[in-house]
């Protein structure tokens, strides 16, 4: 039976899942208030439960299915299978990230409750948000790899519904684009999990133990190179899935498209769920990356290119939500860099901090849009939104500084640890562990590259956040011509919005004090596979502060000189603002050819394949018509004309046969029969004789 | 008692045992229903409906009793004496009578050689789930058709006859018996499509195309199995006997060319029914014209008979040839997956779209079987059932939508969520299940097939296909097959995006909830979709033993 801790573990994902499912099923009968508070309440309780279990954790494993195993069956000659349990587990990392997810999601749901007032489908959106967050919690706590995969896919599906919430053509297009992109890359995860299941029998995350596997192979005197080959393949497949899900370059286009969704959806999608699931999956499966330098290098290159390129896109973006969207991709790139540097605990910290801060920024952006006439999200529309609002401005700047990773804020610890880890790896000698020594030469160059990109990322992050703040505070170019819309209903809900946004910010700031404790909890469970690295940041902090300052300066200079309005620079800025035209690229590379092929196939099916079938039938009918013609005109005609000719030639000459005596007639018949016998039976008898002879 | 009486009593006892045999009951309940319905005057609509309901229900009840066994009290009755609970993990056939005792006719050739055609029928782990699927879908179809008023006597009689023939195929263990049922299912299907189709002009043409195409295929099957029986030297047409003759090497003397002809003949017969690429063009036409219930049975059960025959007959009896030509068949399977999915992408008729999607999914089953691997064979048989459930739901929904909207054109369908929210929910569920989405029925089949084809195909290593090592070739095929799953996601999402949101026409908004005759089908199939993911164990275990047997035979080939 389950004990109290296991029950709590079960409840963490089960509460919001159940609440969300029930609300989704009855959303027409439920008021938005009930839906919102139920959803947020269940999520908040889940977060509390996660905190209650922290940091010791718990595991639960229930029997589920036994899959037959073909290879071992063939090997042993008897039926054998592998058990796949229904297992959840909660380590320090899972609980840290899970609790943050739950609370951030609860705040987002409360925010959405106020923001979506007047939306007839508000209850549905709130229910779906709760369900979505529940799915994320299931993903975080899942131990069975198949459950993990199911939750991963379910998130993709729910994101489709959330993005398409408005129901416009653009929303549907963005939603299906997001769904198809992530679904396509998800097969990487499926194949990777299948590979682990079939080759090593790893059905749960907790059963993944590279050390034991290698020892077992070495004990049997086997070669470990085969294992590393499989691990390399599996880690590349996982990375593929993560690139899709976490919107990494060059698949980052779907995330900016998904900005058509309501602000709470964007906040949840970006902050705590869905995209953050990608790097978290890498942390969960980090063992696969040990000992395969190429996969680590790939992680580093993917992470650094996304960090820099998506950062540049954020610098050039024309819409406040787009800035934050590209920033998300970029920050997750940094998290993936962390996995590439084998600093998965730093990655978890970066993800947790990012969840809080990004939610705060999104909610603030949504709040600012909601108090501006016309509710714009473009930067030109929002220009001056923070002007004269000192409290709002200072909170927003605080959040931005935290995201930029200013030393001693919530965002700094993870970032500094990741960059430090990269530097240490790049410069340090292997610590003698065979696995890492194996990985070293392949990844050493990548680590140096990653450290550089990390520092550059700090600068770029500071630049786009500074640009955002400058634009939000500067004087509008021209006074807004739009009729000022009536301000939202009451000051009460404005306060509620601000409170939700502020609360998430407070959470982010509070986190900066809690994070060292979190880091200690994470590294304490560390195995021998981890490198301990010293208290990070101290010696590099000035450098980071310098990079951030330089970023701010760049933004200021660029805005001051209006560089983006002229010449090559303008073209480059436009190119990045359009997300490097990645969407068009993929559309013409994949979408258009697929569509042409489909049209061709459909035509081919009608005209060629079915044409052959129908043609065979027509040919048969034509053949039948021919034989009928031959029958009517030739066979029948011959008989007719033969008789006619005979009659004309021998007119009257046969009268002698018609004697009227029956015996004469019988004689003629007999004669005919004898002739027939000789004509027909002789050859038959010959054939029969030959057959008998042959036998 | 005289000798004659004793003999007569023995015969009577054997006859009773045959009649009370669960398999016979399963086949004959619907047949009896068909006969009784024929006797009811056509104007007595309620009696006809009730009769159809009762006898298809009896079919379903019998199949459920076969699965669970009867309570101890009932087991005392001779009628129920043979209903022992079905045991999934046991090799061999259950509920089978000794075929030697039930000779239909025997032919004596000369002094030494003779052969007989027997009543050989039984059930094993491969066929049991398919029997349940058949009886359940037929019962749901009968419920669905309760609203029909047009010539319902003929309709229900033919439907029950069709059910009987379909059940016969899954139970028959004799080539001749199998062939009889196989051909017999075409006749009611032909009349049902031609007579109750939507379009009076096109429906008979589609029905004729379907009929001639499939019968042309089965002629090859007929010739091939007769030659196979003669060459194997078996004394009967029993599938098991010819199988063991083949496995013990009695067919080894046959020249390779002849063996290829045998294999090709059997394959052609089954390939048309599956339908395998490029023999598939009858399917969309037949589906487009068929009434809803017939589309459900056609796609849900009838296509599975072809795949079942591959597993039961072709791949078990001629594994050598299957191995030799496996890469080609697998290629045809993948071609069906990708090509079918591509054609589906551009369809504008919702029913035609679903029909093409089933070509794509049957391609998955063919790929799974042709990889000759235990995992993929289990996956294929799982997918048969799962696909039957999913495609059944999809066709039921197509029928409901067509009836309410009066059109099947995807450009004109909108607002299902507003007009018929419950139907919209089941449609979304079925569409996602069809994508092989985890949490729904379609997942495990594709999972096991991919697992088998991609990871567990070492036996193909020694084969060289197009310059590739055979296992690499199969891995490449599995990757290409994934494109088909992706395309499924694209066309299903496109379909949902057109059908679900928006404003519905007034005629579609008459009734928001489920209709009484439609609720059982949609609700039970939706439940089955969820259950098959959550509890796949029984279905997987059921087919494991048969697949393991095949796997051993394939390895020793």
Short mmCIF file of C-alpha atoms in Angstrom, two decimals, chain A residues 28 64-65 67-71 73-74 77 79 146 149-150 153-154 157 160-161 172 176 179-180 183-184 187 190-191 194-195 197-199 595 598-599 601-602 604-606 609-610 613-614, chain B residues 209 213 278 280-281 285 339 342-343 346 352 356 374-375 378 417 432 435 437-439 443-444 447-448 451 454-456 458 482 485-486 489-490 494 497 501 534 536-537 540 544 548 551 555:
data_model
loop_
_atom_site.label_atom_id
_atom_site.label_comp_id
_atom_site.label_asym_id
_atom_site.label_seq_id
_atom_site.Cartn_x
_atom_site.Cartn_y
_atom_site.Cartn_z
CA UNK A 28 -20.14 25.31 -20.01
CA UNK A 64 1.26 -1.73 -15.18
CA UNK A 65 2.12 -3.89 -18.15
CA UNK A 67 5.77 -6.05 -22.72
CA UNK A 68 7.00 -9.16 -24.47
CA UNK A 69 10.62 -9.02 -25.41
CA UNK A 70 11.44 -10.54 -28.75
CA UNK A 71 15.20 -10.61 -28.47
CA UNK A 73 12.67 -14.63 -26.08
CA UNK A 74 14.65 -15.67 -29.12
CA UNK A 77 13.87 -19.99 -26.36
CA UNK A 79 8.73 -16.34 -23.63
CA UNK A 146 6.51 5.95 -21.33
CA UNK A 149 6.56 10.52 -23.11
CA UNK A 150 2.78 10.50 -22.80
CA UNK A 153 2.91 14.57 -25.98
CA UNK A 154 -0.18 15.56 -24.04
CA UNK A 157 -1.75 18.57 -27.68
CA UNK A 160 -2.55 23.35 -29.50
CA UNK A 161 -5.88 24.10 -27.87
CA UNK A 172 -5.32 28.09 -35.71
CA UNK A 176 -1.13 23.70 -35.80
CA UNK A 179 1.72 21.11 -32.80
CA UNK A 180 3.20 19.70 -36.00
CA UNK A 183 5.06 16.32 -32.85
CA UNK A 184 7.60 15.77 -35.62
CA UNK A 187 9.59 10.98 -32.50
CA UNK A 190 10.03 8.03 -28.70
CA UNK A 191 12.84 6.33 -30.59
CA UNK A 194 12.54 2.68 -27.26
CA UNK A 195 16.27 2.34 -27.75
CA UNK A 197 14.05 0.06 -23.38
CA UNK A 198 15.08 -2.53 -25.92
CA UNK A 199 18.83 -2.34 -25.58
CA UNK A 595 1.78 19.49 -50.43
CA UNK A 598 0.16 14.96 -51.82
CA UNK A 599 -1.56 16.55 -54.80
CA UNK A 601 -0.30 11.29 -55.17
CA UNK A 602 -4.02 11.99 -55.18
CA UNK A 604 -1.89 9.53 -59.49
CA UNK A 605 -4.24 7.45 -57.41
CA UNK A 606 -7.27 8.46 -59.44
CA UNK A 609 -3.65 3.24 -60.24
CA UNK A 610 -7.41 3.36 -60.34
CA UNK A 613 -8.05 -1.11 -62.43
CA UNK A 614 -10.90 0.48 -64.30
CA UNK B 209 -15.94 -2.73 -58.28
CA UNK B 213 -11.84 -6.81 -57.34
CA UNK B 278 -1.33 -0.80 -55.03
CA UNK B 280 -6.39 -0.32 -52.71
CA UNK B 281 -8.46 1.75 -55.10
CA UNK B 285 -15.05 4.20 -53.65
CA UNK B 339 1.18 7.28 -50.11
CA UNK B 342 -0.36 11.85 -48.81
CA UNK B 343 -3.57 11.19 -50.72
CA UNK B 346 -5.83 16.58 -50.13
CA UNK B 352 -13.20 9.62 -48.29
CA UNK B 356 -7.77 6.80 -47.26
CA UNK B 374 7.52 -11.12 -32.44
CA UNK B 375 7.12 -7.55 -31.27
CA UNK B 378 2.03 -8.42 -31.60
CA UNK B 417 -18.65 21.79 -31.24
CA UNK B 432 -6.02 11.89 -31.84
CA UNK B 435 -2.57 9.81 -34.83
CA UNK B 437 -1.21 9.69 -29.67
CA UNK B 438 -0.18 8.28 -26.30
CA UNK B 439 -3.08 8.10 -23.81
CA UNK B 443 -0.41 4.22 -29.42
CA UNK B 444 0.51 0.68 -28.43
CA UNK B 447 4.74 1.55 -30.60
CA UNK B 448 5.14 -2.23 -30.78
CA UNK B 451 9.82 -1.36 -31.66
CA UNK B 454 13.34 -0.71 -35.84
CA UNK B 455 15.07 -2.46 -33.00
CA UNK B 456 14.46 -6.16 -33.10
CA UNK B 458 18.46 -9.06 -36.36
CA UNK B 482 7.03 7.89 -39.15
CA UNK B 485 2.20 9.23 -38.67
CA UNK B 486 3.20 12.86 -39.03
CA UNK B 489 -1.31 14.53 -37.48
CA UNK B 490 -1.53 17.07 -40.28
CA UNK B 494 -6.83 20.06 -40.56
CA UNK B 497 -9.97 22.68 -37.51
CA UNK B 501 -15.14 25.45 -34.56
CA UNK B 534 -4.58 2.33 -20.04
CA UNK B 536 -3.19 -2.89 -22.93
CA UNK B 537 -2.01 -5.95 -21.02
CA UNK B 540 -0.98 -7.89 -25.72
CA UNK B 544 1.82 -12.98 -27.44
CA UNK B 548 5.97 -16.17 -30.08
CA UNK B 551 8.70 -16.03 -34.13
CA UNK B 555 13.83 -18.06 -36.67
#
